[in-house]
Amino acid sequence: MQVTIRKAEQLKALPDEANLGFGSIFTDHMFNIDYNPKEGWHNPRIEPYATISMDPATMVLHYGQGVFEGLKAYNTDTGNIQLFRPQENFKRLNSSCRRLCIPEIDEAFMLEALKQLLQLEKRWVPQAPDTSLYIRPTVIAMDPFLGVRASDTYRLYIILSPVGAYYAEGFNPIKIWVSADHVRAVRGGVGATKTVGNYAASLYAGQQAHEKGYAQVMWLDAIERRFVEEVGSMNIFFVIDNELITPELSGSILPGITRHSVIQLAKQWDLRITERKISIEEVIDAQQGGKLQEVFGSGTAAVISPVGEIGFADKLFTIADGKVGPMAQKFFDALTDIQYGKVEDTMNWIVSI
Ligand SMILES: *Cc1c(COP(=O)(O)O)cnc(C)c1O
Protein backbone atom coordinates (compact mmCIF):
# COMPACT_ATOMS: atom_id res chain seq x y z
CA MET A 1 0.00 0.00 0.00
CA GLN A 2 1.27 3.43 -0.98
CA VAL A 3 0.52 6.43 1.23
CA THR A 4 -0.66 9.42 -0.79
CA ILE A 5 0.30 12.83 0.51
CA ARG A 6 -1.69 16.03 0.14
CA LYS A 7 0.06 18.93 1.79
CA ALA A 8 -1.61 21.82 3.60
CA GLU A 9 -1.62 25.03 1.58
CA GLN A 10 -0.89 27.13 4.60
CA LEU A 11 1.13 26.00 7.59
CA LYS A 12 0.27 27.00 11.15
CA ALA A 13 2.60 29.11 13.28
CA LEU A 14 4.52 26.97 15.76
CA PRO A 15 3.44 27.37 19.41
CA ASP A 16 5.58 28.72 22.23
CA GLU A 17 7.45 25.70 23.61
CA ALA A 18 7.26 27.10 27.14
CA ASN A 19 3.43 26.84 27.22
CA LEU A 20 2.49 23.69 25.33
CA GLY A 21 0.37 22.05 28.02
CA PHE A 22 -1.10 18.69 27.01
CA GLY A 23 -3.27 17.76 24.05
CA SER A 24 -4.79 21.02 22.86
CA ILE A 25 -2.49 21.99 19.96
CA PHE A 26 -2.50 19.96 16.73
CA THR A 27 -0.11 19.87 13.79
CA ASP A 28 -0.70 20.69 10.10
CA HIS A 29 -1.37 17.14 8.87
CA MET A 30 -2.96 13.85 9.90
CA PHE A 31 -2.90 10.28 8.62
CA ASN A 32 -6.16 8.58 7.54
CA ILE A 33 -7.03 5.10 6.32
CA ASP A 34 -10.46 3.52 5.84
CA TYR A 35 -11.88 0.02 6.11
CA ASN A 36 -14.78 -1.67 4.42
CA PRO A 37 -15.38 -5.42 4.03
CA LYS A 38 -14.82 -5.33 0.26
CA GLU A 39 -11.55 -3.42 0.10
CA GLY A 40 -10.18 -4.09 3.59
CA TRP A 41 -7.97 -1.28 4.90
CA HIS A 42 -7.50 1.01 1.92
CA ASN A 43 -6.72 4.52 0.76
CA PRO A 44 -3.96 5.40 3.22
CA ARG A 45 -3.29 9.13 3.02
CA ILE A 46 -1.61 12.02 4.75
CA GLU A 47 -3.80 15.09 4.52
CA PRO A 48 -4.21 18.52 6.09
CA TYR A 49 -5.50 18.23 9.69
CA ALA A 50 -9.27 18.62 9.42
CA THR A 51 -12.55 17.94 11.20
CA ILE A 52 -14.30 14.65 10.43
CA SER A 53 -17.83 15.06 9.22
CA MET A 54 -20.05 12.16 10.24
CA ASP A 55 -23.61 10.98 10.30
CA PRO A 56 -25.23 11.54 13.73
CA ALA A 57 -25.97 7.80 13.77
CA THR A 58 -22.25 6.89 13.42
CA MET A 59 -21.79 3.80 15.59
CA VAL A 60 -18.78 4.89 17.62
CA LEU A 61 -20.82 7.79 19.01
CA HIS A 62 -23.52 5.47 20.32
CA TYR A 63 -21.86 2.22 21.35
CA GLY A 64 -18.24 3.16 21.95
CA GLN A 65 -16.67 0.82 19.41
CA GLY A 66 -13.40 2.70 19.29
CA VAL A 67 -9.81 2.15 20.42
CA PHE A 68 -6.69 4.30 20.59
CA GLU A 69 -3.00 4.40 21.39
CA GLY A 70 -0.63 6.94 22.88
CA LEU A 71 3.08 7.29 22.21
CA LYS A 72 5.61 10.08 21.71
CA ALA A 73 8.30 11.30 19.30
CA TYR A 74 11.35 12.81 20.98
CA ASN A 75 13.84 15.34 19.63
CA THR A 76 17.42 14.48 20.64
CA ASP A 77 20.23 16.98 21.25
CA THR A 78 21.59 16.15 17.79
CA GLY A 79 18.21 16.85 16.13
CA ASN A 80 17.35 13.20 15.62
CA ILE A 81 13.65 12.35 15.90
CA GLN A 82 12.98 9.07 17.59
CA LEU A 83 10.20 6.83 18.88
CA PHE A 84 10.18 4.59 21.96
CA ARG A 85 9.09 0.98 21.24
CA PRO A 86 6.41 2.01 18.68
CA GLN A 87 5.99 -1.59 17.47
CA GLU A 88 4.53 -2.36 20.89
CA ASN A 89 1.89 0.34 20.45
CA PHE A 90 0.72 -1.05 17.09
CA LYS A 91 0.73 -4.56 18.53
CA ARG A 92 -1.44 -3.37 21.42
CA LEU A 93 -3.68 -1.42 19.02
CA ASN A 94 -4.37 -4.70 17.21
CA SER A 95 -5.05 -6.52 20.44
CA SER A 96 -7.54 -3.78 21.42
CA CYS A 97 -9.08 -4.09 17.91
CA ARG A 98 -9.55 -7.84 18.29
CA ARG A 99 -11.37 -7.42 21.62
CA LEU A 100 -13.65 -4.71 20.15
CA CYS A 101 -14.39 -6.71 16.92
CA ILE A 102 -12.49 -4.18 14.79
CA PRO A 103 -10.47 -5.61 11.86
CA GLU A 104 -6.72 -5.67 12.54
CA ILE A 105 -4.25 -3.65 10.52
CA ASP A 106 -0.71 -4.41 9.28
CA GLU A 107 1.57 -3.25 12.11
CA ALA A 108 4.70 -2.81 9.99
CA PHE A 109 2.74 -0.74 7.48
CA MET A 110 1.37 1.46 10.27
CA LEU A 111 4.86 2.14 11.60
CA GLU A 112 6.01 3.13 8.08
CA ALA A 113 2.97 5.41 7.67
CA LEU A 114 3.67 7.03 11.06
CA LYS A 115 7.30 7.61 10.07
CA GLN A 116 6.15 9.32 6.86
CA LEU A 117 3.75 11.53 8.80
CA LEU A 118 6.53 12.47 11.24
CA GLN A 119 8.94 13.22 8.39
CA LEU A 120 6.43 15.75 7.10
CA GLU A 121 5.71 17.15 10.60
CA LYS A 122 9.33 17.21 11.84
CA ARG A 123 9.24 20.91 12.67
CA TRP A 124 6.49 20.20 15.21
CA VAL A 125 8.65 17.99 17.45
CA PRO A 126 9.55 20.49 20.19
CA GLN A 127 13.16 20.89 21.33
CA ALA A 128 12.84 22.34 24.84
CA PRO A 129 13.89 19.91 27.61
CA ASP A 130 11.29 17.21 28.42
CA THR A 131 8.87 18.30 25.68
CA SER A 132 7.76 15.86 22.97
CA LEU A 133 5.28 15.29 20.15
CA TYR A 134 2.39 13.15 21.44
CA ILE A 135 1.02 10.69 18.87
CA ARG A 136 -2.60 9.54 19.03
CA PRO A 137 -3.61 6.69 16.68
CA THR A 138 -7.40 6.16 16.91
CA VAL A 139 -9.82 3.70 15.28
CA ILE A 140 -13.55 4.40 15.17
CA ALA A 141 -16.63 2.48 13.96
CA MET A 142 -18.19 4.42 11.07
CA ASP A 143 -21.45 2.68 10.05
CA PRO A 144 -24.46 5.03 10.36
CA PHE A 145 -26.62 2.48 12.17
CA LEU A 146 -28.47 2.23 15.48
CA GLY A 147 -28.66 -1.54 15.87
CA VAL A 148 -26.18 -3.07 18.30
CA ARG A 149 -23.58 -5.07 16.35
CA ALA A 150 -20.01 -4.63 15.15
CA SER A 151 -19.71 -1.96 12.46
CA ASP A 152 -18.76 -2.93 8.90
CA THR A 153 -16.75 0.22 8.21
CA TYR A 154 -13.99 1.98 10.16
CA ARG A 155 -11.65 4.95 10.04
CA LEU A 156 -8.17 4.84 11.51
CA TYR A 157 -6.42 8.17 11.95
CA ILE A 158 -3.28 9.51 13.59
CA ILE A 159 -3.09 13.02 14.99
CA LEU A 160 -0.07 14.72 16.55
CA SER A 161 0.12 17.19 19.42
CA PRO A 162 3.23 18.93 20.78
CA VAL A 163 3.22 18.54 24.57
CA GLY A 164 5.04 20.28 27.37
CA ALA A 165 7.29 18.95 30.10
CA TYR A 166 5.06 16.86 32.37
CA TYR A 167 7.02 17.96 35.44
CA ALA A 168 7.38 21.65 34.61
CA GLU A 169 7.07 22.46 38.34
CA GLY A 170 9.40 19.64 39.37
CA PHE A 171 9.14 15.89 39.86
CA ASN A 172 6.62 15.99 42.75
CA PRO A 173 4.89 13.04 44.45
CA ILE A 174 1.10 12.97 44.09
CA LYS A 175 -1.70 12.15 46.53
CA ILE A 176 -3.89 9.23 45.46
CA TRP A 177 -7.25 8.03 46.72
CA VAL A 178 -8.42 4.43 46.91
CA SER A 179 -11.95 4.29 45.52
CA ALA A 180 -14.13 1.96 47.58
CA ASP A 181 -17.30 2.42 45.52
CA HIS A 182 -16.15 2.33 41.91
CA VAL A 183 -14.03 0.09 39.73
CA ARG A 184 -12.28 0.77 36.44
CA ALA A 185 -12.53 -2.67 34.88
CA VAL A 186 -13.39 -6.27 35.59
CA ARG A 187 -11.80 -9.54 34.51
CA GLY A 188 -13.54 -10.68 31.33
CA GLY A 189 -14.31 -7.06 30.40
CA VAL A 190 -12.27 -4.59 28.37
CA GLY A 191 -9.84 -3.22 31.00
CA ALA A 192 -6.82 -4.65 29.19
CA THR A 193 -7.66 -2.66 26.03
CA LYS A 194 -7.35 1.03 25.28
CA THR A 195 -10.99 1.37 24.36
CA VAL A 196 -12.74 4.72 24.64
CA GLY A 197 -15.42 3.72 27.18
CA ASN A 198 -12.85 2.81 29.87
CA TYR A 199 -11.96 6.47 30.25
CA ALA A 200 -15.59 7.59 30.46
CA ALA A 201 -16.11 4.93 33.14
CA SER A 202 -13.19 6.32 35.20
CA LEU A 203 -14.33 9.96 35.27
CA TYR A 204 -16.78 9.83 38.16
CA ALA A 205 -14.34 8.36 40.70
CA GLY A 206 -11.69 10.75 39.36
CA GLN A 207 -13.98 13.69 40.04
CA GLN A 208 -14.64 12.45 43.58
CA ALA A 209 -10.89 12.13 44.17
CA HIS A 210 -10.35 15.72 42.97
CA GLU A 211 -13.10 17.01 45.26
CA LYS A 212 -11.33 15.38 48.19
CA GLY A 213 -8.03 16.98 47.18
CA TYR A 214 -6.40 13.95 45.53
CA ALA A 215 -4.73 13.92 42.12
CA GLN A 216 -5.64 10.38 41.00
CA VAL A 217 -7.66 7.28 41.88
CA MET A 218 -6.06 4.02 42.97
CA TRP A 219 -8.22 1.27 41.49
CA LEU A 220 -8.88 -2.02 43.24
CA ASP A 221 -10.03 -5.22 41.53
CA ALA A 222 -13.75 -5.38 40.83
CA ILE A 223 -14.42 -8.82 42.31
CA GLU A 224 -12.86 -8.85 45.78
CA ARG A 225 -12.24 -5.10 45.99
CA ARG A 226 -8.88 -5.85 47.62
CA PHE A 227 -6.17 -6.17 45.01
CA VAL A 228 -4.53 -3.06 43.62
CA GLU A 229 -4.79 -2.76 39.84
CA GLU A 230 -3.75 0.68 38.56
CA VAL A 231 -3.52 4.35 39.46
CA GLY A 232 -5.41 6.83 37.25
CA SER A 233 -4.44 5.75 33.71
CA MET A 234 -1.08 4.39 34.83
CA ASN A 235 0.27 1.06 35.99
CA ILE A 236 1.53 0.91 39.56
CA PHE A 237 4.69 -0.25 41.36
CA PHE A 238 5.47 -0.71 45.06
CA VAL A 239 8.82 -1.08 46.78
CA ILE A 240 8.39 -3.12 49.96
CA ASP A 241 11.40 -4.38 51.86
CA ASN A 242 13.65 -3.80 48.81
CA GLU A 243 11.37 -5.85 46.54
CA LEU A 244 9.82 -4.16 43.51
CA ILE A 245 6.23 -5.38 43.10
CA THR A 246 3.68 -4.69 40.36
CA PRO A 247 0.23 -6.28 39.98
CA GLU A 248 0.28 -9.21 37.58
CA LEU A 249 -1.65 -8.76 34.32
CA SER A 250 -4.98 -10.21 35.38
CA GLY A 251 -7.11 -9.34 32.36
CA SER A 252 -8.43 -6.10 33.85
CA ILE A 253 -5.08 -4.27 33.88
CA LEU A 254 -3.79 -2.39 30.85
CA PRO A 255 -0.46 -3.92 29.77
CA GLY A 256 1.58 -0.71 29.79
CA ILE A 257 4.69 -0.42 27.64
CA THR A 258 6.31 1.74 30.32
CA ARG A 259 5.40 -0.98 32.88
CA HIS A 260 7.08 -3.61 30.72
CA SER A 261 10.15 -1.38 30.27
CA VAL A 262 10.47 -0.84 34.06
CA ILE A 263 10.31 -4.63 34.58
CA GLN A 264 12.98 -5.22 31.92
CA LEU A 265 15.29 -2.56 33.38
CA ALA A 266 14.77 -3.98 36.89
CA LYS A 267 15.82 -7.41 35.63
CA GLN A 268 18.82 -5.92 33.86
CA TRP A 269 19.83 -4.21 37.12
CA ASP A 270 19.37 -7.45 39.12
CA LEU A 271 16.65 -5.96 41.32
CA ARG A 272 14.14 -8.21 43.03
CA ILE A 273 11.07 -7.72 40.79
CA THR A 274 7.81 -9.62 41.22
CA GLU A 275 4.59 -9.53 39.22
CA ARG A 276 1.90 -10.73 41.59
CA LYS A 277 -1.35 -9.84 43.30
CA ILE A 278 -0.91 -7.21 45.98
CA SER A 279 -3.79 -6.28 48.27
CA ILE A 280 -4.41 -2.84 49.71
CA GLU A 281 -4.15 -4.43 53.21
CA GLU A 282 -0.63 -5.62 52.38
CA VAL A 283 0.29 -2.11 51.25
CA ILE A 284 -1.14 -0.52 54.40
CA ASP A 285 0.49 -3.17 56.66
CA ALA A 286 3.84 -2.52 55.00
CA GLN A 287 3.36 1.21 55.55
CA GLN A 288 2.50 0.66 59.22
CA GLY A 289 5.51 -1.62 59.65
CA GLY A 290 7.84 0.95 58.06
CA LYS A 291 8.54 -1.33 55.09
CA LEU A 292 6.74 0.58 52.32
CA GLN A 293 9.68 2.40 50.72
CA GLU A 294 8.11 3.69 47.48
CA VAL A 295 4.99 3.77 45.32
CA PHE A 296 4.99 5.06 41.75
CA GLY A 297 2.86 4.98 38.61
CA SER A 298 4.17 4.33 35.08
CA GLY A 299 2.83 5.48 31.71
CA THR A 300 3.80 7.26 28.50
CA ALA A 301 2.54 10.70 29.57
CA ALA A 302 4.43 11.10 32.88
CA VAL A 303 6.88 8.18 32.41
CA ILE A 304 7.15 7.70 36.20
CA SER A 305 4.81 9.36 38.68
CA PRO A 306 5.87 9.09 42.34
CA VAL A 307 3.10 8.72 44.92
CA GLY A 308 3.59 10.51 48.24
CA GLU A 309 0.33 9.80 50.06
CA ILE A 310 -2.48 7.25 49.85
CA GLY A 311 -5.98 8.01 51.13
CA PHE A 312 -7.73 4.78 52.16
CA ALA A 313 -10.78 4.20 54.40
CA ASP A 314 -10.82 7.84 55.55
CA LYS A 315 -7.17 7.74 56.63
CA LEU A 316 -4.13 9.27 54.99
CA PHE A 317 -0.97 7.17 54.73
CA THR A 318 2.34 8.84 53.88
CA ILE A 319 4.88 6.83 51.91
CA ALA A 320 8.33 6.96 53.47
CA ASP A 321 9.01 10.71 53.87
CA GLY A 322 6.56 11.74 51.12
CA LYS A 323 9.46 12.65 48.82
CA VAL A 324 10.57 11.18 45.47
CA GLY A 325 12.17 7.78 46.16
CA PRO A 326 15.52 6.68 44.70
CA MET A 327 13.93 3.88 42.65
CA ALA A 328 11.34 6.18 41.02
CA GLN A 329 14.10 8.66 40.22
CA LYS A 330 16.36 5.96 38.80
CA PHE A 331 13.69 4.55 36.47
CA PHE A 332 12.62 8.05 35.39
CA ASP A 333 16.20 9.02 34.55
CA ALA A 334 17.00 5.75 32.77
CA LEU A 335 13.85 5.81 30.62
CA THR A 336 14.02 9.50 29.70
CA ASP A 337 17.77 9.24 28.95
CA ILE A 338 16.98 6.49 26.42
CA GLN A 339 13.95 8.34 25.00
CA TYR A 340 15.90 11.58 24.47
CA GLY A 341 18.98 9.76 23.16
CA LYS A 342 21.22 10.90 26.01
CA VAL A 343 22.58 7.36 26.49
CA GLU A 344 23.19 4.41 24.21
CA ASP A 345 20.04 2.33 23.64
CA THR A 346 21.32 -1.07 24.73
CA MET A 347 17.75 -2.44 24.99
CA ASN A 348 17.01 -1.86 21.30
CA TRP A 349 13.92 0.21 22.14
CA ILE A 350 14.49 3.21 19.90
CA VAL A 351 13.25 3.63 16.32
CA SER A 352 14.58 6.67 14.46
CA ILE A 353 12.40 8.21 11.80
C1 LIG B 1 -2.20 3.77 28.39
C2 LIG B 1 -2.47 3.27 29.77
C3 LIG B 1 -1.44 2.87 30.65
C4 LIG B 1 0.01 3.06 30.35
O1 LIG B 1 0.48 2.42 29.21
P1 LIG B 1 1.84 2.90 28.53
O2 LIG B 1 1.96 1.99 27.37
O3 LIG B 1 2.91 2.71 29.55
O4 LIG B 1 1.65 4.33 28.16
C5 LIG B 1 -1.80 2.32 31.87
N1 LIG B 1 -3.09 2.20 32.24
C6 LIG B 1 -4.11 2.60 31.43
C7 LIG B 1 -5.50 2.43 31.88
C8 LIG B 1 -3.82 3.16 30.18
O5 LIG B 1 -4.81 3.56 29.40
CSV table of C-alpha atoms and ligand atoms in Angstrom, one decimal, residues 68-71 84 88-89 92 134 136 184 191-195 198-199 219 229-236 252-261 298-303, ligand 1:
chain,number,residue,atom,x,y,z
A,68,PHE,CA,-6.7,4.3,20.6
A,69,GLU,CA,-3.0,4.4,21.4
A,70,GLY,CA,-0.6,6.9,22.9
A,71,LEU,CA,3.1,7.3,22.2
A,84,PHE,CA,10.2,4.6,22.0
A,88,GLU,CA,4.5,-2.4,20.9
A,89,ASN,CA,1.9,0.3,20.4
A,92,ARG,CA,-1.4,-3.4,21.4
A,134,TYR,CA,2.4,13.2,21.4
A,136,ARG,CA,-2.6,9.5,19.0
A,184,ARG,CA,-12.3,0.8,36.4
A,191,GLY,CA,-9.8,-3.2,31.0
A,192,ALA,CA,-6.8,-4.7,29.2
A,193,THR,CA,-7.7,-2.7,26.0
A,194,LYS,CA,-7.3,1.0,25.3
A,195,THR,CA,-11.0,1.4,24.4
A,198,ASN,CA,-12.9,2.8,29.9
A,199,TYR,CA,-12.0,6.5,30.2
A,219,TRP,CA,-8.2,1.3,41.5
A,229,GLU,CA,-4.8,-2.8,39.8
A,230,GLU,CA,-3.8,0.7,38.6
A,231,VAL,CA,-3.5,4.4,39.5
A,232,GLY,CA,-5.4,6.8,37.3
A,233,SER,CA,-4.4,5.7,33.7
A,234,MET,CA,-1.1,4.4,34.8
A,235,ASN,CA,0.3,1.1,36.0
A,236,ILE,CA,1.5,0.9,39.6
A,252,SER,CA,-8.4,-6.1,33.9
A,253,ILE,CA,-5.1,-4.3,33.9
A,254,LEU,CA,-3.8,-2.4,30.8
A,255,PRO,CA,-0.5,-3.9,29.8
A,256,GLY,CA,1.6,-0.7,29.8
A,257,ILE,CA,4.7,-0.4,27.6
A,258,THR,CA,6.3,1.7,30.3
A,259,ARG,CA,5.4,-1.0,32.9
A,260,HIS,CA,7.1,-3.6,30.7
A,261,SER,CA,10.1,-1.4,30.3
A,298,SER,CA,4.2,4.3,35.1
A,299,GLY,CA,2.8,5.5,31.7
A,300,THR,CA,3.8,7.3,28.5
A,301,ALA,CA,2.5,10.7,29.6
A,302,ALA,CA,4.4,11.1,32.9
A,303,VAL,CA,6.9,8.2,32.4
B,1,LIG,C1,-2.2,3.8,28.4
B,1,LIG,C2,-2.5,3.3,29.8
B,1,LIG,C3,-1.4,2.9,30.6
B,1,LIG,C4,0.0,3.1,30.4
B,1,LIG,O1,0.5,2.4,29.2
B,1,LIG,P1,1.8,2.9,28.5
B,1,LIG,O2,2.0,2.0,27.4
B,1,LIG,O3,2.9,2.7,29.5
B,1,LIG,O4,1.6,4.3,28.2
B,1,LIG,C5,-1.8,2.3,31.9
B,1,LIG,N1,-3.1,2.2,32.2
B,1,LIG,C6,-4.1,2.6,31.4
B,1,LIG,C7,-5.5,2.4,31.9
B,1,LIG,C8,-3.8,3.2,30.2
B,1,LIG,O5,-4.8,3.6,29.4
